Coordinates of C-alpha atoms and ligand atoms in Angstrom, one line a residue:
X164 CA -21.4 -30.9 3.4
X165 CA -21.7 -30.3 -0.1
X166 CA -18.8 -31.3 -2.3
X167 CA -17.2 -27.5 -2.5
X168 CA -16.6 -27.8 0.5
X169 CA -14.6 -31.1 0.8
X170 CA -11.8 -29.0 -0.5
X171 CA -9.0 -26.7 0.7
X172 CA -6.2 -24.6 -1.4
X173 CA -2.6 -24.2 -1.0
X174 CA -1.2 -21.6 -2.5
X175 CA 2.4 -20.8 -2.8
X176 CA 3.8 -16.9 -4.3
X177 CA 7.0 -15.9 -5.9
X178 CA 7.2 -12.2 -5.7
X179 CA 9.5 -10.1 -7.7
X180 CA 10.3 -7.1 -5.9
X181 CA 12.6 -4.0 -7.9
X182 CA 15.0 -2.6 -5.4
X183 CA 15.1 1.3 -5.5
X184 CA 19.0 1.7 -6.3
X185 CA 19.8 4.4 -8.5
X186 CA 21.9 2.0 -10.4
X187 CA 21.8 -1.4 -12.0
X188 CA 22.8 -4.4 -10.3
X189 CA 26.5 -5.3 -12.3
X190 CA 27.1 -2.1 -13.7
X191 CA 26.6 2.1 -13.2
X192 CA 23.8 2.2 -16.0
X193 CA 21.1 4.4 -14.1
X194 CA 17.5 2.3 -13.2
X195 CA 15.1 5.5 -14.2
X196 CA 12.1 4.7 -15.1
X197 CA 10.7 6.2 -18.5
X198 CA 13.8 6.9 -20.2
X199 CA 14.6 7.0 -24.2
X200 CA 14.5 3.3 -25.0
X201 CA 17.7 1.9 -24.5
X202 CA 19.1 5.3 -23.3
X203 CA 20.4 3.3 -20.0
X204 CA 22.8 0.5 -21.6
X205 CA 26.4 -0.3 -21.9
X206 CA 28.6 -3.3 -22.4
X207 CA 27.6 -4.9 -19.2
X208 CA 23.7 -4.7 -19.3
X209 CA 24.0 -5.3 -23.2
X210 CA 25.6 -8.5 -22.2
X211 CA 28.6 -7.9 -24.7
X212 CA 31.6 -10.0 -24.8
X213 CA 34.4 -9.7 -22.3
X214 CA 32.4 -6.9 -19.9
X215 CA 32.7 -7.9 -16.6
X216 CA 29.5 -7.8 -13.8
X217 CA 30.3 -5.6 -10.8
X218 CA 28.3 -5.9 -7.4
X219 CA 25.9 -3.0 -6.6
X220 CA 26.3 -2.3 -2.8
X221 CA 23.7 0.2 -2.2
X222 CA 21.5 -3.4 -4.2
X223 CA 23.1 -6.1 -0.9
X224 CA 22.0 -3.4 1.4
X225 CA 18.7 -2.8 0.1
X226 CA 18.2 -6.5 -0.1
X227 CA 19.8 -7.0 3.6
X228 CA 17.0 -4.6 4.9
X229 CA 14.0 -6.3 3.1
X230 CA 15.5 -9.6 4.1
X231 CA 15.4 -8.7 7.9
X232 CA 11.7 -7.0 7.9
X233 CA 10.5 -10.2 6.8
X234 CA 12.4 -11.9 9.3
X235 CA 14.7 -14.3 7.2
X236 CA 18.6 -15.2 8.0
X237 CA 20.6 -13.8 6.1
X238 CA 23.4 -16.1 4.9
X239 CA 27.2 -15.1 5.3
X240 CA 28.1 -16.7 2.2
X241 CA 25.7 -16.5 -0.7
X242 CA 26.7 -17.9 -4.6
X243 CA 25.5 -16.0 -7.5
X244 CA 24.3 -18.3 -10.9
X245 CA 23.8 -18.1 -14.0
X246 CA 20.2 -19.2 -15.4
X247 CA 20.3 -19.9 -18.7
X248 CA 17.0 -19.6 -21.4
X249 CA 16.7 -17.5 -24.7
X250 CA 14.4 -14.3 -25.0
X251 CA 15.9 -11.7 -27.3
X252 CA 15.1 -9.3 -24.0
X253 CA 18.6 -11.1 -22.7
X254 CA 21.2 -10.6 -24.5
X255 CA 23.5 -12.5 -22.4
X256 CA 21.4 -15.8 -23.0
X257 CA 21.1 -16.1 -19.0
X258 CA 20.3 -14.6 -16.1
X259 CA 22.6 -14.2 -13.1
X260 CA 20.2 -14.9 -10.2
X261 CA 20.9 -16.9 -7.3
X262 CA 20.2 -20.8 -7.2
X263 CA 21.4 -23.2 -4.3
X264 CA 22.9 -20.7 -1.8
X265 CA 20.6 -17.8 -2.0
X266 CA 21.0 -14.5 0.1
X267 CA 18.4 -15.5 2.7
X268 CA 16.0 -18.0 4.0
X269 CA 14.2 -19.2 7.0
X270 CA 11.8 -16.3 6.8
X271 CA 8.7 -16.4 9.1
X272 CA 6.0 -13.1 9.2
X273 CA 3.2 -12.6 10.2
X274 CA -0.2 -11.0 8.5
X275 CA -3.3 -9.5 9.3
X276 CA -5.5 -11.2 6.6
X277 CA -9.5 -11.4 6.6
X278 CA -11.7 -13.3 3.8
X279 CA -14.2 -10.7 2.3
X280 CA -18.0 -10.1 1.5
X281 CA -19.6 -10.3 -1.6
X282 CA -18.5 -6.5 -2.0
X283 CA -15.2 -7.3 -0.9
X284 CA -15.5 -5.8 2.7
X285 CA -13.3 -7.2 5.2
X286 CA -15.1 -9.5 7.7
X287 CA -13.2 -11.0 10.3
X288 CA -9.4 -10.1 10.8
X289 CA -6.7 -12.4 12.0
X290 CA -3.2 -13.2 12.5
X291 CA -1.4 -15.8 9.8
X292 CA 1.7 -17.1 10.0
X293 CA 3.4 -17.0 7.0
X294 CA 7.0 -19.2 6.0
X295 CA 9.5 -17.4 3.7
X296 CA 11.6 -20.6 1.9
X297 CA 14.1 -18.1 0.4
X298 CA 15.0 -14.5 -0.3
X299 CA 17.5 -13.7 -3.3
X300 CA 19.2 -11.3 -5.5
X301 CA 18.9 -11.7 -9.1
X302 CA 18.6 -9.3 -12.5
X303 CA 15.6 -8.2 -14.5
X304 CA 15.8 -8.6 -18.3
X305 CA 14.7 -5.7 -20.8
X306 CA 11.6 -5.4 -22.1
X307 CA 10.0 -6.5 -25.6
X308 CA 7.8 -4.3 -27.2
X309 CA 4.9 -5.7 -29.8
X310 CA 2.2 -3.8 -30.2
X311 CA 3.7 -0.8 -32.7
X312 CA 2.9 2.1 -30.4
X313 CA 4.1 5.6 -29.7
X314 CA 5.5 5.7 -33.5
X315 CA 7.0 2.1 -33.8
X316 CA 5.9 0.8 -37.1
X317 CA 2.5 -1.7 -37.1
X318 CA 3.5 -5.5 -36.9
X319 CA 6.7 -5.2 -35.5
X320 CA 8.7 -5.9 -32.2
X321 CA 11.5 -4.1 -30.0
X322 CA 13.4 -4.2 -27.4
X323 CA 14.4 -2.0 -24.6
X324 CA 17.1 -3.1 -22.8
X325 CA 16.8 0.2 -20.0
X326 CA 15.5 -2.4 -17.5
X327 CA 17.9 -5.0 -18.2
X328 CA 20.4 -5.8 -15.4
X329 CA 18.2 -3.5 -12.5
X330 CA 18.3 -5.4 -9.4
X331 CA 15.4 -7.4 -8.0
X332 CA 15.0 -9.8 -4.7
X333 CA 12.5 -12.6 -5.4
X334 CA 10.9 -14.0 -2.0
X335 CA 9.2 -17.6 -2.3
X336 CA 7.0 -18.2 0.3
X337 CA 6.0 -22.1 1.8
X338 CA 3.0 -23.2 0.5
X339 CA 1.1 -21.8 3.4
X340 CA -2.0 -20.1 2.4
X341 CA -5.5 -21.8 1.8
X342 CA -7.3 -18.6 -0.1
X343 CA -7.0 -15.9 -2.4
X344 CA -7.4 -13.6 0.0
X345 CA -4.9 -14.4 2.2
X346 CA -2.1 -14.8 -0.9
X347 CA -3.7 -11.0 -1.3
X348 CA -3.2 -10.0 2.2
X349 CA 0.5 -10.9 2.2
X350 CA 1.3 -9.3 -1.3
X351 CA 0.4 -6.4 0.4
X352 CA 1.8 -6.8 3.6
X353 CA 5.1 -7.8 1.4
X354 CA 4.7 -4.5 -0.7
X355 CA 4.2 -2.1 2.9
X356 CA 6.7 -3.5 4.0
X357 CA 9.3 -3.0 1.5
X358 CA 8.2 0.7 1.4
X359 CA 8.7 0.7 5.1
X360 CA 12.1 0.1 5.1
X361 CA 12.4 2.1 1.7
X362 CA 13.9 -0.3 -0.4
X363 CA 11.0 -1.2 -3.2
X364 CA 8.6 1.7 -4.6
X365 CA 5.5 -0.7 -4.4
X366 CA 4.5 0.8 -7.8
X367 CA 2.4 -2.4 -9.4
X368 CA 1.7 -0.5 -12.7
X369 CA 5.3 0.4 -12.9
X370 CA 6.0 -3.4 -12.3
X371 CA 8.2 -2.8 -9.2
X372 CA 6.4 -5.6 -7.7
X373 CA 5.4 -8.6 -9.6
X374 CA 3.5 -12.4 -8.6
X375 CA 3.8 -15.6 -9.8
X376 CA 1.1 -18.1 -7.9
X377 CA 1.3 -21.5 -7.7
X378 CA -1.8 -23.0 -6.7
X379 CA -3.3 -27.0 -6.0
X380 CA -6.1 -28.0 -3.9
X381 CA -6.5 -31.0 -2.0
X382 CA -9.1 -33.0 0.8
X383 CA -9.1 -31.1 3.5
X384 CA -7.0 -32.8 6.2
X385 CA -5.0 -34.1 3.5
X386 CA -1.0 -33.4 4.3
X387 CA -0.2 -34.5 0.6
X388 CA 0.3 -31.4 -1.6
X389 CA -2.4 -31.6 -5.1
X390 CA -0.5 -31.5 -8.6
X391 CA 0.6 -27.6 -8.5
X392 CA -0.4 -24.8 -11.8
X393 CA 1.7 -21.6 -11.6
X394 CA -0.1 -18.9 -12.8
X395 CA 2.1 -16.2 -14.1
X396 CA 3.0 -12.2 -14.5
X397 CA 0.2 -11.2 -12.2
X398 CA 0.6 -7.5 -12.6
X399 CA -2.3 -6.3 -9.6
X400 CA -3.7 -7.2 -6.4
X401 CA -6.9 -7.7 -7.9
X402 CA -5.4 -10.2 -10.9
X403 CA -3.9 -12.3 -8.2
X404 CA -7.0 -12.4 -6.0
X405 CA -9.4 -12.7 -9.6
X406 CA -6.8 -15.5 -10.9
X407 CA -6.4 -17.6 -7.4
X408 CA -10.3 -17.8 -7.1
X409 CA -10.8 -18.7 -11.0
X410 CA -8.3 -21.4 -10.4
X411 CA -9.2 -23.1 -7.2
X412 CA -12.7 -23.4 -8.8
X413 CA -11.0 -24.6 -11.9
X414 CA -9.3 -27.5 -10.3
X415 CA -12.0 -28.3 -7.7
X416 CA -14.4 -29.4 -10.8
X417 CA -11.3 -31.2 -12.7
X418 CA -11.4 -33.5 -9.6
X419 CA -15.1 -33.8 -9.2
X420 CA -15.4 -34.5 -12.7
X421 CA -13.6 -37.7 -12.4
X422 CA -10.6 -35.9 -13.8
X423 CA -6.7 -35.3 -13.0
X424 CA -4.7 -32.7 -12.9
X425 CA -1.6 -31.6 -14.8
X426 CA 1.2 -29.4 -13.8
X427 CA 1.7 -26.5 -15.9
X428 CA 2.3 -22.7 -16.5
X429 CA -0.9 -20.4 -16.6
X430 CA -1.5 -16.9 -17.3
X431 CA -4.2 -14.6 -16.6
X432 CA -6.4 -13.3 -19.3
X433 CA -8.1 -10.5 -17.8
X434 CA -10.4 -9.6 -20.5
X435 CA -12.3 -13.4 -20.1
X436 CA -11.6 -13.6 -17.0
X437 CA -9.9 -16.9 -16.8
X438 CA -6.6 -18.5 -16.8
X439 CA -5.7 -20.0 -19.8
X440 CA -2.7 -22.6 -20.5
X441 CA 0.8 -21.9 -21.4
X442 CA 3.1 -24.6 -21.2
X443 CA 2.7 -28.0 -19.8
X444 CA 5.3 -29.7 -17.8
X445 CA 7.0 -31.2 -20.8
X446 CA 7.8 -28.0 -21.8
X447 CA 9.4 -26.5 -18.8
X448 CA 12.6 -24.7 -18.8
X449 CA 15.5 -26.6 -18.1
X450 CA 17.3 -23.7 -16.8
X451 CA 20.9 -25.6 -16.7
X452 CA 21.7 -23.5 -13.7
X453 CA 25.7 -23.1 -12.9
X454 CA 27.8 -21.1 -10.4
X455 CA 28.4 -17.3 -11.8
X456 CA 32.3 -17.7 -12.7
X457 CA 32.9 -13.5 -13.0
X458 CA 31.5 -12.8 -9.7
X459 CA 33.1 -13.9 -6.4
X460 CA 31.0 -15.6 -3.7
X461 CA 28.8 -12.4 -1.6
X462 CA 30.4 -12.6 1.9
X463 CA 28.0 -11.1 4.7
X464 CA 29.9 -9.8 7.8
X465 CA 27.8 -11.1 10.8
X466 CA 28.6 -7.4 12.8
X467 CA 27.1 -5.6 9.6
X468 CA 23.9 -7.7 9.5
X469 CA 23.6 -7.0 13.2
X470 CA 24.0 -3.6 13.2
X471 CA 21.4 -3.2 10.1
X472 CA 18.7 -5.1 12.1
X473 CA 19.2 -2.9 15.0
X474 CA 18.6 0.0 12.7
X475 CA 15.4 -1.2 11.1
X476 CA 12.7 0.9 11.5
X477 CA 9.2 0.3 13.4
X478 CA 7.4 -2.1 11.0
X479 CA 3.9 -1.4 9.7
X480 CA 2.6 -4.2 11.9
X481 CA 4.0 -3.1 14.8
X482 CA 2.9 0.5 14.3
X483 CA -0.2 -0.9 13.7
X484 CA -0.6 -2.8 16.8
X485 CA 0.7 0.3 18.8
X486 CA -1.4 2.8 17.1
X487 CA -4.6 1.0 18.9
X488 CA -2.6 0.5 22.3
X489 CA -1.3 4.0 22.6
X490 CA -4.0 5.7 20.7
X491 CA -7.2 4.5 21.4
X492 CA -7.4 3.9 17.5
X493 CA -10.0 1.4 16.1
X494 CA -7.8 -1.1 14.3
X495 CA -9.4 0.3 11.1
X496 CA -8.6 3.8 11.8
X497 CA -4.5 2.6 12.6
X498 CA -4.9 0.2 9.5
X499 CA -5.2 3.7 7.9
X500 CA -3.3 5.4 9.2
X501 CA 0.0 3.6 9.2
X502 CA -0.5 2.6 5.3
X503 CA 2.5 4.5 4.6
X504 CA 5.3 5.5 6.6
X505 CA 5.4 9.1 5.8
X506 CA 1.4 9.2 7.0
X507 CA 2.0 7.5 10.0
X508 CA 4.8 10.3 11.0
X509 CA 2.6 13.1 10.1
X510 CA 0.3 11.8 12.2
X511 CA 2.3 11.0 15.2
X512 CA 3.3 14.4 14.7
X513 CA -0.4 15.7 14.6
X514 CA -0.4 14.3 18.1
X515 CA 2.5 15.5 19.6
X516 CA 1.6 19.6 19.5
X517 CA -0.9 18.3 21.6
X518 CA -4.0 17.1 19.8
X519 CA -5.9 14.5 21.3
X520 CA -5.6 11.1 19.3
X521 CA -8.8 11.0 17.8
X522 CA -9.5 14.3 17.0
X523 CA -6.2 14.3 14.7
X524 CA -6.9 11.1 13.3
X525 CA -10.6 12.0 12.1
X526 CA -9.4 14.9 10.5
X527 CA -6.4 13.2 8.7
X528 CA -8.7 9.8 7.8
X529 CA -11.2 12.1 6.3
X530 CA -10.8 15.9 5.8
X531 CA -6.9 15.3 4.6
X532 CA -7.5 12.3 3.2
X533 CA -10.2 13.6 1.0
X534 CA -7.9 16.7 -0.1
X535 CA -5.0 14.6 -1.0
X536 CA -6.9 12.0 -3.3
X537 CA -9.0 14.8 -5.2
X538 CA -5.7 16.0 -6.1
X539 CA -3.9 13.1 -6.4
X540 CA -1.5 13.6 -4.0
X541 CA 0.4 12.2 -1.8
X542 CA 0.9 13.2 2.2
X543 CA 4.8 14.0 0.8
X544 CA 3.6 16.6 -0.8
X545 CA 0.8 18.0 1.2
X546 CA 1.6 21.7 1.9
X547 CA -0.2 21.5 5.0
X548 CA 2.7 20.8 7.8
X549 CA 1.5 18.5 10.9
X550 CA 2.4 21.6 13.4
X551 CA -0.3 23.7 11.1
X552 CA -3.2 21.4 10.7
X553 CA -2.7 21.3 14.7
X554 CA -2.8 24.9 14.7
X555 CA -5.9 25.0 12.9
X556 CA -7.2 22.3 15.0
X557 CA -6.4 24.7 17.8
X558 CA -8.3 27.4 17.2
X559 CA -11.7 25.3 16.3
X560 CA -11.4 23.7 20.1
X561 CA -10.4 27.7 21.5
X562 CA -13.6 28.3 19.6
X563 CA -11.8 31.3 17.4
X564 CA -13.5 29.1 14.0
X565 CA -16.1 27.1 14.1
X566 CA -15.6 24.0 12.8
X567 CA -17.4 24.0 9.6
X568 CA -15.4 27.0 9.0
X569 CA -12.5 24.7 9.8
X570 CA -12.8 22.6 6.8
X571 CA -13.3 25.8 4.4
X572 CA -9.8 27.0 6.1
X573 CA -8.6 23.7 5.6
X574 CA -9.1 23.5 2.1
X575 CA -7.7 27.0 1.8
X576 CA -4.4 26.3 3.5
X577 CA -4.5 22.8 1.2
X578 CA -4.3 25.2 -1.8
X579 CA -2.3 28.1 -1.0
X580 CA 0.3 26.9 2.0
X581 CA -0.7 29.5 4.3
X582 CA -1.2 28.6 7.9
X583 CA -4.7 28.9 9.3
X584 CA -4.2 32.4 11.2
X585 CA -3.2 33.8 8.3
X586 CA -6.4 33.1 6.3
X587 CA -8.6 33.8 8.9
X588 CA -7.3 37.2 9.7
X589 CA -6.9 38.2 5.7
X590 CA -10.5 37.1 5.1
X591 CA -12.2 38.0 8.5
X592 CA -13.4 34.5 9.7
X593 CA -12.8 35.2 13.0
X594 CA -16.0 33.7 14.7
X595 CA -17.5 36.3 16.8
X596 CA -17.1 34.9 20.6
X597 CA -17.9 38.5 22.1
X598 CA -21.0 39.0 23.9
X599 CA -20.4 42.8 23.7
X600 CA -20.7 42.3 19.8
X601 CA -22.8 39.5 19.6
X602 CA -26.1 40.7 22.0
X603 CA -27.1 43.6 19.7
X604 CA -27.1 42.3 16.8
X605 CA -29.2 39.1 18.3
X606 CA -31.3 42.4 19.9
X607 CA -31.9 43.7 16.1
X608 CA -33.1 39.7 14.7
X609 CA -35.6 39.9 17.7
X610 CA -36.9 42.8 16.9
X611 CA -37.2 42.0 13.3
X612 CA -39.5 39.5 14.1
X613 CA -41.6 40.9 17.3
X614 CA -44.4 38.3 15.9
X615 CA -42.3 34.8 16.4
X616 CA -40.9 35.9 19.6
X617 CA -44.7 36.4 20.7
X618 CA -45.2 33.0 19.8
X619 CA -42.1 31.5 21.0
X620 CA -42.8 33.0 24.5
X621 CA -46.5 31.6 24.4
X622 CA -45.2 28.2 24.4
X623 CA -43.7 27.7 20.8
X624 CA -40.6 26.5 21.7
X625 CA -39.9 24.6 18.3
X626 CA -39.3 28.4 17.1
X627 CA -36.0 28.7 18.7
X628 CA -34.2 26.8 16.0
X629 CA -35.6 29.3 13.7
X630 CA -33.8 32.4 15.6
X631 CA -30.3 30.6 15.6
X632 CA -30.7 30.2 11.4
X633 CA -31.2 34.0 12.0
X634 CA -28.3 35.1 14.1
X635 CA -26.2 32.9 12.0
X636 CA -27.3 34.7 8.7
X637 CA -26.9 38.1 9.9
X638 CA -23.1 37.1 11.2
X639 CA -22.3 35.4 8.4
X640 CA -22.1 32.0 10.3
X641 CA -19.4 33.7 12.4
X642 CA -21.1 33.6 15.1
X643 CA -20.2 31.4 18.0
X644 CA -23.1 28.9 17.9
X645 CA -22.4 28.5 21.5
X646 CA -22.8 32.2 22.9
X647 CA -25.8 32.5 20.1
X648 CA -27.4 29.7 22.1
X649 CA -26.5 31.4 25.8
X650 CA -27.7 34.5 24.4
X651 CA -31.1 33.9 23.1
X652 CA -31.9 32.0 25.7
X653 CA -31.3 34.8 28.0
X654 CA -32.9 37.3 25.8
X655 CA -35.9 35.3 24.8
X656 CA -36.9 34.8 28.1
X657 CA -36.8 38.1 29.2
X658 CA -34.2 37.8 31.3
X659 CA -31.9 39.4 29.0
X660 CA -31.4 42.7 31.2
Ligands
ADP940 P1 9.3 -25.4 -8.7 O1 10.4 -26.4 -8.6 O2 8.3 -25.7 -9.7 O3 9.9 -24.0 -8.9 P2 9.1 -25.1 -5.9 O4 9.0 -26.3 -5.0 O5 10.4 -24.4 -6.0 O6 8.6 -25.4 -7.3 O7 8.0 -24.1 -5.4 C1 7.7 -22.9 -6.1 C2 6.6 -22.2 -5.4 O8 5.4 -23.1 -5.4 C3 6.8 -22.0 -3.9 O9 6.2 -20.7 -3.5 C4 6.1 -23.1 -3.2 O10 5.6 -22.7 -1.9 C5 4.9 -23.3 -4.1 N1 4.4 -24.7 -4.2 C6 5.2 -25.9 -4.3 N2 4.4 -27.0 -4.3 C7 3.1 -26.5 -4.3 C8 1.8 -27.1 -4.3 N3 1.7 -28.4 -4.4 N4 0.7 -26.3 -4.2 C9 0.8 -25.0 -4.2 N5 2.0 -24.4 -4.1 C10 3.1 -25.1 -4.2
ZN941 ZN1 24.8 -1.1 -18.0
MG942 MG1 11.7 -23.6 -7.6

């Protein structure tokens, strides 16, 4: 065993998921995204004195619904706090978040996670367990601004208060993953699963989900937990795998070196690729948390918690699992396939005008697929309604298209929103399934070319290839390859008659 090996990682995330209200946590300022800086404030958000915070409800029930997909209890008394630090993106001078009585805890999920080849391919998946400590509701502060883009003047800093006061659950897991790719695996089970029940937008660039890791490593079969290093503001999946690998490594040679650990704050320097210090522990926040004294304690009626959990949707797991059971899906295909919700309806609905279940998931995995990301769609907005791409698939299996005509039509009805009948009949697709139609024209190839039937009847069978390519050409590739085949056959060996 070499001495790499003598080591495990535990790994503990805080995610900050943004909650899709229209409005902002304690007050009516809309959340948009984009706005005129500072367009979206008022006294509230701007933390002036005397305005009083507000309670979003549309915010409890969003966070009610993420807090029952990732199976936490919800608690019918929560407290709201204030954190207090300095940033001049505050203006209050604290935070109200949630401390020692947090919305939820207890959670438990569970994730499909697999560690990766060298080119990042999947190798072997399995089930994790995962522990949720805690899920609660806090604010986001604005947003400073230093680089002296878009106009601002060179050197100086701004602030844009639109996303101050927008509503955001964080969800702290246990310590309970040993690799990078698992932490990976569950950011991304976390951000399906929040667009599953429609509550967070998933949109990483947008920061509408956002990772702090905390990371140690230890002997393996140690129970101790290593001196921890949070590694902040990781902003994509790929920063969080990149910056949970760097640091593993990091501390594993620390230790081998003879050396110690100390705990301390991180970030993630993407251009070199490694994580670089912050703040050591000396210079943690003391974040003098106390009890919110404007806003009254959040009371959960058990009957309204009940009711929500009964009305959750199918999760993405789940619908995974079924996908294979009822389908006859690979897992990879129903991995696919269920990504998004809004897929894995259009699909079901592929299937139920009657199209076998692999047949409709081929063409959605690839010939969809493939349409959508060329223009940068998404299956929202695909004009292309499940009933039509059924129809279409319809006519290649009654054989009135062939199906390399299917993905020209395909592409056509991607374009234009016509169904498939339509186009066919404008543009005269039709593939020609008529013997009547089809047996002179095959009549006139053969005669064409009196010499290569001569041959193909002395014995050179490799010839009849060459005859299909023929037929095909003269009908366009309208032809039905199938009758073309019946046909010759019949006509080249002289039983045609
Ligand atoms: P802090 O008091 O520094 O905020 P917490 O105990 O609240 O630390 O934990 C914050 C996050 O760090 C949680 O996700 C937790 O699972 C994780 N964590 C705690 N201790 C460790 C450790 N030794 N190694 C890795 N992760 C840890
Ligand atoms: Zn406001
Ligand atoms: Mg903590």
């Amino acid at each position: 065993m070499n001495n790499r090996e003598k080591y495990e990682a535990v790994i503990g995330l805080e995610v900050h998921a943004q909650l899709k209200t229209a409005s902002k946590l304690f007050c009516g300022c809309s959340t948009r995204f984009g706005d005129e800086p500072n367009a979206n404030t008022c006294p509230v958000c701007l933390g002036l004195p005397g305005a009083l915070p507000v309670l979003n409800r549309n915010a409890v029930l969003m966070a009610a619904k993420a807090a029952l997909a990732l199976g936490c209890q919800i608690n019918p008394v929560s407290l709201f706090a204030r954190k207090n630090y300095f940033y001049p993106d505050l203006p209050k001078g604290y935070q109200i978040s949630q401390y020692d009585r947090p919305f939820a805890e207890h959670g438990v999920v569970q994730i499909d996670t697999a560690e990766r080849d060298a080119h990042g391919r999947p190798l072997q998946w399995q089930q994790k367990t995962i522990r949720l400590t805690r899920l609660h509701l806090e604010e986001d502060a604005g947003k400073s601004i230093h680089d002296g883009s878009g106009g601002l003047s060179e050197g100086a800093s701004y602030v844009d208060l639109n996303r101050a006061g927008t509503p955001l659950i964080e969800i702290v897991s246990e310590p309970d993953f040993r690799s990078s790719w698992q932490a990976y695996d569950y950011v991304q089970y976390l951000r399906q699963t929040l667009q599953y029940v429609d509550v967070c937008d998933g949109n990483m660039e947008q920061g509408d989900l956002r990772c702090d890791a905390n990371v140690s490593v230890r002997l393996k079969g140690s129970d101790q937990l290593g001196t921890k290093v949070e590694i902040k503001n990781l902003n994509s999946f790929r920063f969080l795998q990149r910056a949970l690998d760097y640091e593993i490594e990091r501390q594993i040679a620390v230790l081998e070196s003879g050396g110690q650990l100390s705990q301390e704050t991180r970030l993630w320097n993407e251009r070199e690729n490694k994580t670089v210090s912050m703040r050591s522990k000396e210079y943690a926040h003391d974040y003098r948390y106390f009890p919110e004294p404007d806003l009254p304690p959040l009371v959960v009626h058990p009957e309204w918690v009940a009711r929500l959990k009964a009305e959750l949707p199918e999760l993405p797991g789940a619908r995974r699992r079924r996908f294979v059971r009822a389908y006859g899906l690979s897992f990879d295909d129903a991995t696919t396939l269920t990504a998004t919700r809004p897929l894995a309806d259009y699909y079901e609905a592929v299937v139920k005008q009657g199209i076998q279940p692999q047949t409709a998931a081929n063409w959605i995995i690839s010939e969809l697929t493939f349409l959508l990301k060329s223009a940068e769609q998404e299956i929202t907005q695909c004009r292309i309604k499940p009933e039509e791409l059924a129809a279409l698939i319809k006519l290649i299996e009654r054989g009135a298209i062939s199906g390399k005509m299917g993905k020209t039509v395909l592409q056509q009805m991607f374009n234009t929103g016509q169904p498939a009948e339509q186009i066919i009949e404008a543009q005269g697709l039709k593939q020609v399934s008529d013997p009547d139609r089809l047996q002179p024209i095959i009549e006139s190839v053969l005669a064409a070319h009196a010499r290569e039937v001569e041959a193909f009847r002395a014995g050179k069978e490799q010839l009849f290839g060459f005859f299909v390519g023929q037929v095909m050409k003269a009908t366009k590739g309208q032809a039905n390859p199938q009758l073309v085949n019946e046909l010759l056959r019949r006509l080249l060996h002289g039983d045609g008659e």
